[in-house]
């Protein structure tokens, strides 16, 4: 994998004394996409307040769909939602999360007809959000300040919430 060295974000706007120690750089590591897609769901909560229960369920739905694509050689469609839903319980056990952690609604939101209806009407808003995140990441890369998005940004078009998830990258 690759790594990125950065200055952590300072909290507060306090003046720095002349004799203060310079801020230490930190390093974020990245993994190849193949490793990120095969990471267990339980690992997404590592190093996070609240652990895996605070992880966006769309991340697990995405990984479930990636596993479906590896197995079937094609991406899932809306017609495959019942098959995906049937496999959720086994996937939860295989990925080390408790039963019922991934709600059926998350799988339906990720791939179902509700998401397709929203896409037809709200794409400009999604483009603005994703463009803003990309601009923020470019500034972080150029300035070296602030931890970058490690490898995944999930945006739910049904509730207009975006989250950054860590798929397979060690903390």
Short mmCIF file of C-alpha atoms in Angstrom, two decimals:
data_model
loop_
_atom_site.label_atom_id
_atom_site.label_comp_id
_atom_site.label_asym_id
_atom_site.label_seq_id
_atom_site.Cartn_x
_atom_site.Cartn_y
_atom_site.Cartn_z
CA UNK A 1 0.00 0.00 0.00
CA UNK A 2 0.85 3.68 -0.11
CA UNK A 3 1.18 6.26 2.63
CA UNK A 4 0.61 9.99 3.10
CA UNK A 5 2.35 12.16 5.66
CA UNK A 6 0.34 15.05 7.12
CA UNK A 7 0.05 17.50 9.99
CA UNK A 8 -2.91 16.62 12.25
CA UNK A 9 -5.68 19.18 12.59
CA UNK A 10 -5.22 21.53 15.56
CA UNK A 11 -8.25 22.24 17.69
CA UNK A 12 -8.94 25.81 18.70
CA UNK A 13 -7.48 29.00 17.33
CA UNK A 14 -4.91 29.70 20.03
CA UNK A 15 -1.68 31.52 19.29
CA UNK A 16 1.47 29.36 19.34
CA UNK A 17 4.33 30.50 21.57
CA UNK A 18 7.73 31.11 19.98
CA UNK A 19 9.33 28.34 22.05
CA UNK A 20 6.59 25.76 21.34
CA UNK A 21 7.56 22.41 19.88
CA UNK A 22 6.78 22.02 16.17
CA UNK A 23 3.84 19.81 15.43
CA UNK A 24 4.75 16.20 14.64
CA UNK A 25 3.75 14.80 11.27
CA UNK A 26 1.59 11.66 11.20
CA UNK A 27 1.32 9.07 8.47
CA UNK A 28 -1.83 7.51 7.05
CA UNK A 29 -1.46 4.23 5.17
CA UNK A 30 -3.59 3.00 2.31
CA UNK A 31 -4.33 -0.47 1.00
CA UNK A 32 -5.01 -1.62 -2.56
CA UNK A 33 -8.68 -1.76 -3.60
CA UNK A 34 -8.62 -5.57 -3.62
CA UNK A 35 -7.61 -5.61 0.06
CA UNK A 36 -10.17 -2.95 0.97
CA UNK A 37 -12.99 -4.92 -0.68
CA UNK A 38 -12.06 -8.12 1.15
CA UNK A 39 -11.71 -6.51 4.60
CA UNK A 40 -14.13 -7.76 7.27
CA UNK A 41 -16.98 -5.43 8.20
CA UNK A 42 -15.96 -5.58 11.85
CA UNK A 43 -12.62 -3.91 10.98
CA UNK A 44 -14.41 -0.74 9.83
CA UNK A 45 -14.99 0.21 13.46
CA UNK A 46 -11.34 -0.12 14.55
CA UNK A 47 -10.01 3.06 16.12
CA UNK A 48 -13.40 4.79 16.03
CA UNK A 49 -15.46 6.10 18.92
CA UNK A 50 -18.46 3.78 19.15
CA UNK A 51 -16.77 1.06 17.08
CA UNK A 52 -18.59 -0.77 14.32
CA UNK A 53 -22.03 0.38 15.46
CA UNK A 54 -21.19 3.91 14.19
CA UNK A 55 -20.21 2.72 10.69
CA UNK A 56 -22.41 3.79 7.78
CA UNK A 57 -24.36 0.71 6.75
CA UNK A 58 -24.00 1.69 3.08
CA UNK A 59 -20.33 0.67 3.39
CA UNK A 60 -21.35 -2.87 4.32
CA UNK A 61 -23.99 -2.89 1.56
CA UNK A 62 -21.26 -1.86 -0.89
CA UNK A 63 -18.98 -4.67 0.31
CA UNK A 64 -21.90 -7.13 0.07
CA UNK A 65 -22.46 -6.05 -3.55
CA UNK A 66 -18.72 -6.33 -4.28
CA UNK A 67 -18.76 -9.91 -2.98
CA UNK A 68 -21.81 -10.63 -5.15
CA UNK A 69 -19.95 -9.27 -8.18
CA UNK A 70 -16.86 -11.40 -7.45
CA UNK A 71 -19.03 -14.51 -7.13
CA UNK A 72 -21.36 -13.90 -10.10
CA UNK A 73 -19.07 -12.01 -12.47
CA UNK A 74 -21.48 -9.08 -12.81
CA UNK A 75 -22.70 -6.22 -10.65
CA UNK A 76 -26.03 -6.78 -8.89
CA UNK A 77 -29.19 -5.17 -10.23
CA UNK A 78 -32.47 -4.25 -8.55
CA UNK A 79 -33.70 -7.76 -9.45
CA UNK A 80 -30.91 -9.23 -7.30
CA UNK A 81 -31.98 -7.42 -4.09
CA UNK A 82 -33.92 -10.46 -2.75
CA UNK A 83 -30.85 -12.67 -3.28
CA UNK A 84 -28.63 -10.12 -1.55
CA UNK A 85 -31.05 -9.80 1.37
CA UNK A 86 -31.12 -13.60 1.80
CA UNK A 87 -27.31 -13.59 2.09
CA UNK A 88 -27.09 -10.81 4.70
CA UNK A 89 -27.25 -13.10 7.76
CA UNK A 90 -24.45 -15.34 6.49
CA UNK A 91 -22.37 -12.30 5.51
CA UNK A 92 -22.82 -10.79 8.98
CA UNK A 93 -21.50 -13.96 10.61
CA UNK A 94 -18.61 -14.23 8.12
CA UNK A 95 -17.63 -10.59 8.70
CA UNK A 96 -17.74 -10.65 12.50
CA UNK A 97 -20.73 -8.40 13.21
CA UNK A 98 -23.81 -9.27 15.23
CA UNK A 99 -26.96 -10.56 13.56
CA UNK A 100 -29.22 -7.78 12.32
CA UNK A 101 -26.39 -5.22 12.10
CA UNK A 102 -26.96 -4.60 8.37
CA UNK A 103 -30.59 -3.60 7.87
CA UNK A 104 -32.40 -4.68 4.71
CA UNK A 105 -33.16 -1.00 4.03
CA UNK A 106 -29.43 -0.29 3.57
CA UNK A 107 -29.14 -2.90 0.83
CA UNK A 108 -32.29 -1.58 -0.80
CA UNK A 109 -31.01 2.01 -0.53
CA UNK A 110 -27.71 1.05 -2.09
CA UNK A 111 -29.05 -0.82 -5.08
CA UNK A 112 -32.84 -0.71 -5.09
CA UNK A 113 -35.48 1.25 -6.95
CA UNK A 114 -35.62 4.03 -4.31
CA UNK A 115 -32.05 5.07 -5.13
CA UNK A 116 -32.83 5.00 -8.86
CA UNK A 117 -35.81 7.35 -8.35
CA UNK A 118 -33.71 9.81 -6.35
CA UNK A 119 -30.91 9.77 -8.95
CA UNK A 120 -33.27 11.07 -11.64
CA UNK A 121 -34.14 14.18 -9.65
CA UNK A 122 -31.23 15.06 -7.33
CA UNK A 123 -27.97 14.48 -9.22
CA UNK A 124 -26.83 18.15 -9.18
CA UNK A 125 -26.82 18.11 -5.36
CA UNK A 126 -24.80 14.89 -5.32
CA UNK A 127 -22.31 16.37 -7.79
CA UNK A 128 -21.87 19.42 -5.54
CA UNK A 129 -21.25 17.30 -2.44
CA UNK A 130 -18.78 14.96 -4.13
CA UNK A 131 -17.05 17.91 -5.84
CA UNK A 132 -16.69 19.64 -2.46
CA UNK A 133 -15.15 16.53 -0.89
CA UNK A 134 -12.76 16.17 -3.84
CA UNK A 135 -11.72 19.83 -3.53
CA UNK A 136 -11.11 19.37 0.19
CA UNK A 137 -8.94 16.33 -0.50
CA UNK A 138 -6.90 18.20 -3.11
CA UNK A 139 -6.23 20.97 -0.58
CA UNK A 140 -5.16 18.39 2.01
CA UNK A 141 -2.80 16.76 -0.50
CA UNK A 142 -1.22 20.07 -1.51
CA UNK A 143 -0.87 21.54 1.99
CA UNK A 144 -0.20 18.30 3.88
CA UNK A 145 -2.55 19.42 6.65
CA UNK A 146 -5.31 17.17 7.98
CA UNK A 147 -5.85 13.45 7.60
CA UNK A 148 -7.01 12.49 4.11
CA UNK A 149 -10.01 10.34 3.23
CA UNK A 150 -8.47 6.90 3.61
CA UNK A 151 -10.31 5.11 0.85
CA UNK A 152 -14.11 5.37 0.85
CA UNK A 153 -16.74 8.10 0.85
CA UNK A 154 -20.40 7.00 0.99
CA UNK A 155 -23.25 9.36 0.19
CA UNK A 156 -26.85 8.28 0.76
CA UNK A 157 -29.18 9.89 -1.75
CA UNK A 158 -32.21 8.90 0.31
CA UNK A 159 -31.19 10.92 3.39
CA UNK A 160 -28.49 13.22 1.89
CA UNK A 161 -25.80 12.18 4.38
CA UNK A 162 -22.19 11.53 3.51
CA UNK A 163 -19.64 9.64 5.59
CA UNK A 164 -16.02 8.64 5.22
CA UNK A 165 -15.33 4.98 5.99
CA UNK A 166 -12.03 3.18 6.48
CA UNK A 167 -12.12 -0.08 4.50
CA UNK A 168 -9.18 -2.29 5.41
CA UNK A 169 -6.66 0.46 6.28
CA UNK A 170 -4.87 -0.06 9.59
CA UNK A 171 -5.22 2.82 12.08
#
